Amino acid sequence: DGEGRSCPCPRAPDQRLLAAFKAQLRHLIQGEPPGKPYSDQALVTVLADRGIKLARRTVAKYRDQLGIPGSAQRRRMARLRV
């Protein structure tokens, strides 16, 4: 009868893939030029070139989850360090 069972959602992300996407994102941001951080759209393009196709808003969501500020704030932080 199916009571008490949850139906697996076909769109639920695989946790290993999600962790790999976030690791790639963190790696890209850590390697960006200090005074010229990548925008979320630029990150989408670089990830797509590596075979990872994500929407800009998804990249922004993952970046936020990693505790990484947006490009404008990263640019301001880089200027303060100089």
mmCIF file of C-alpha atoms in Angstrom:
data_model
loop_
_atom_site.group_PDB
_atom_site.id
_atom_site.type_symbol
_atom_site.label_atom_id
_atom_site.label_comp_id
_atom_site.label_asym_id
_atom_site.label_seq_id
_atom_site.Cartn_x
_atom_site.Cartn_y
_atom_site.Cartn_z
ATOM 1 C CA ASP A 1 0.000 0.000 0.000
ATOM 2 C CA GLY A 2 3.003 2.289 0.304
ATOM 3 C CA GLU A 3 2.097 3.835 3.661
ATOM 4 C CA GLY A 4 5.085 5.082 5.601
ATOM 5 C CA ARG A 5 7.400 4.849 2.625
ATOM 6 C CA SER A 6 8.948 7.853 1.028
ATOM 7 C CA CYS A 7 9.154 8.040 -2.712
ATOM 8 C CA PRO A 8 12.673 8.852 -3.929
ATOM 9 C CA CYS A 9 12.655 12.159 -5.750
ATOM 10 C CA PRO A 10 14.264 11.815 -9.203
ATOM 11 C CA ARG A 11 15.579 15.388 -8.956
ATOM 12 C CA ALA A 12 17.253 14.966 -5.560
ATOM 13 C CA PRO A 13 20.986 15.633 -5.982
ATOM 14 C CA ASP A 14 23.462 12.868 -5.268
ATOM 15 C CA GLN A 15 25.335 14.033 -2.159
ATOM 16 C CA ARG A 16 28.694 12.924 -3.580
ATOM 17 C CA LEU A 17 28.121 14.918 -6.756
ATOM 18 C CA LEU A 18 26.983 17.911 -4.750
ATOM 19 C CA ALA A 19 30.149 17.751 -2.641
ATOM 20 C CA ALA A 20 32.266 17.471 -5.815
ATOM 21 C CA PHE A 21 30.530 20.502 -7.397
ATOM 22 C CA LYS A 22 31.105 22.547 -4.256
ATOM 23 C CA ALA A 23 34.758 21.461 -4.080
ATOM 24 C CA GLN A 24 35.286 22.574 -7.700
ATOM 25 C CA LEU A 25 33.596 25.884 -6.941
ATOM 26 C CA ARG A 26 35.752 26.469 -3.847
ATOM 27 C CA HIS A 27 38.897 25.561 -5.823
ATOM 28 C CA LEU A 28 38.038 28.006 -8.624
ATOM 29 C CA ILE A 29 37.374 30.855 -6.220
ATOM 30 C CA GLN A 30 40.539 30.180 -4.221
ATOM 31 C CA GLY A 31 42.555 30.351 -7.443
ATOM 32 C CA GLU A 32 41.000 33.498 -8.867
ATOM 33 C CA PRO A 33 43.059 36.678 -9.312
ATOM 34 C CA PRO A 34 42.764 38.590 -6.005
ATOM 35 C CA GLY A 35 41.691 41.919 -7.491
ATOM 36 C CA LYS A 36 39.456 40.401 -10.167
ATOM 37 C CA PRO A 37 37.172 37.802 -8.611
ATOM 38 C CA TYR A 38 34.931 35.740 -10.864
ATOM 39 C CA SER A 39 31.263 36.651 -11.054
ATOM 40 C CA ASP A 40 28.750 33.858 -10.558
ATOM 41 C CA GLN A 41 28.148 33.862 -14.326
ATOM 42 C CA ALA A 42 31.878 33.549 -15.015
ATOM 43 C CA LEU A 43 31.987 30.608 -12.600
ATOM 44 C CA VAL A 44 29.075 29.011 -14.499
ATOM 45 C CA THR A 45 31.076 29.312 -17.725
ATOM 46 C CA VAL A 46 34.257 27.828 -16.267
ATOM 47 C CA LEU A 47 32.342 24.959 -14.642
ATOM 48 C CA ALA A 48 30.491 24.286 -17.918
ATOM 49 C CA ASP A 49 33.855 24.074 -19.706
ATOM 50 C CA ARG A 50 34.733 21.356 -17.167
ATOM 51 C CA GLY A 51 31.514 19.474 -17.869
ATOM 52 C CA ILE A 52 29.553 20.762 -14.865
ATOM 53 C CA LYS A 53 26.394 22.476 -16.036
ATOM 54 C CA LEU A 54 24.751 24.570 -13.334
ATOM 55 C CA ALA A 55 22.487 27.613 -13.401
ATOM 56 C CA ARG A 56 23.893 30.903 -12.118
ATOM 57 C CA ARG A 57 21.466 30.925 -9.203
ATOM 58 C CA THR A 58 22.609 27.405 -8.263
ATOM 59 C CA VAL A 59 26.246 28.532 -8.273
ATOM 60 C CA ALA A 60 25.254 31.488 -6.068
ATOM 61 C CA LYS A 61 23.396 29.155 -3.706
ATOM 62 C CA TYR A 62 26.346 26.759 -3.390
ATOM 63 C CA ARG A 63 28.766 29.679 -2.958
ATOM 64 C CA ASP A 64 26.579 31.027 -0.145
ATOM 65 C CA GLN A 65 26.406 27.575 1.457
ATOM 66 C CA LEU A 66 30.213 27.471 1.413
ATOM 67 C CA GLY A 67 30.289 30.825 3.212
ATOM 68 C CA ILE A 68 31.981 32.560 0.272
ATOM 69 C CA PRO A 69 30.830 36.138 -0.383
ATOM 70 C CA GLY A 70 29.830 37.426 -3.814
ATOM 71 C CA SER A 71 32.381 38.824 -6.254
ATOM 72 C CA ALA A 72 31.777 42.471 -5.299
ATOM 73 C CA GLN A 73 32.480 41.758 -1.642
ATOM 74 C CA ARG A 74 35.526 39.602 -2.479
ATOM 75 C CA ARG A 75 36.841 42.495 -4.606
ATOM 76 C CA ARG A 76 36.365 44.947 -1.700
ATOM 77 C CA MET A 77 38.088 42.532 0.697
ATOM 78 C CA ALA A 78 41.047 42.196 -1.713
ATOM 79 C CA ARG A 79 41.403 46.004 -1.867
ATOM 80 C CA LEU A 80 41.448 46.230 1.928
ATOM 81 C CA ARG A 81 44.271 43.688 2.118
ATOM 82 C CA VAL A 82 46.560 45.804 -0.075
#
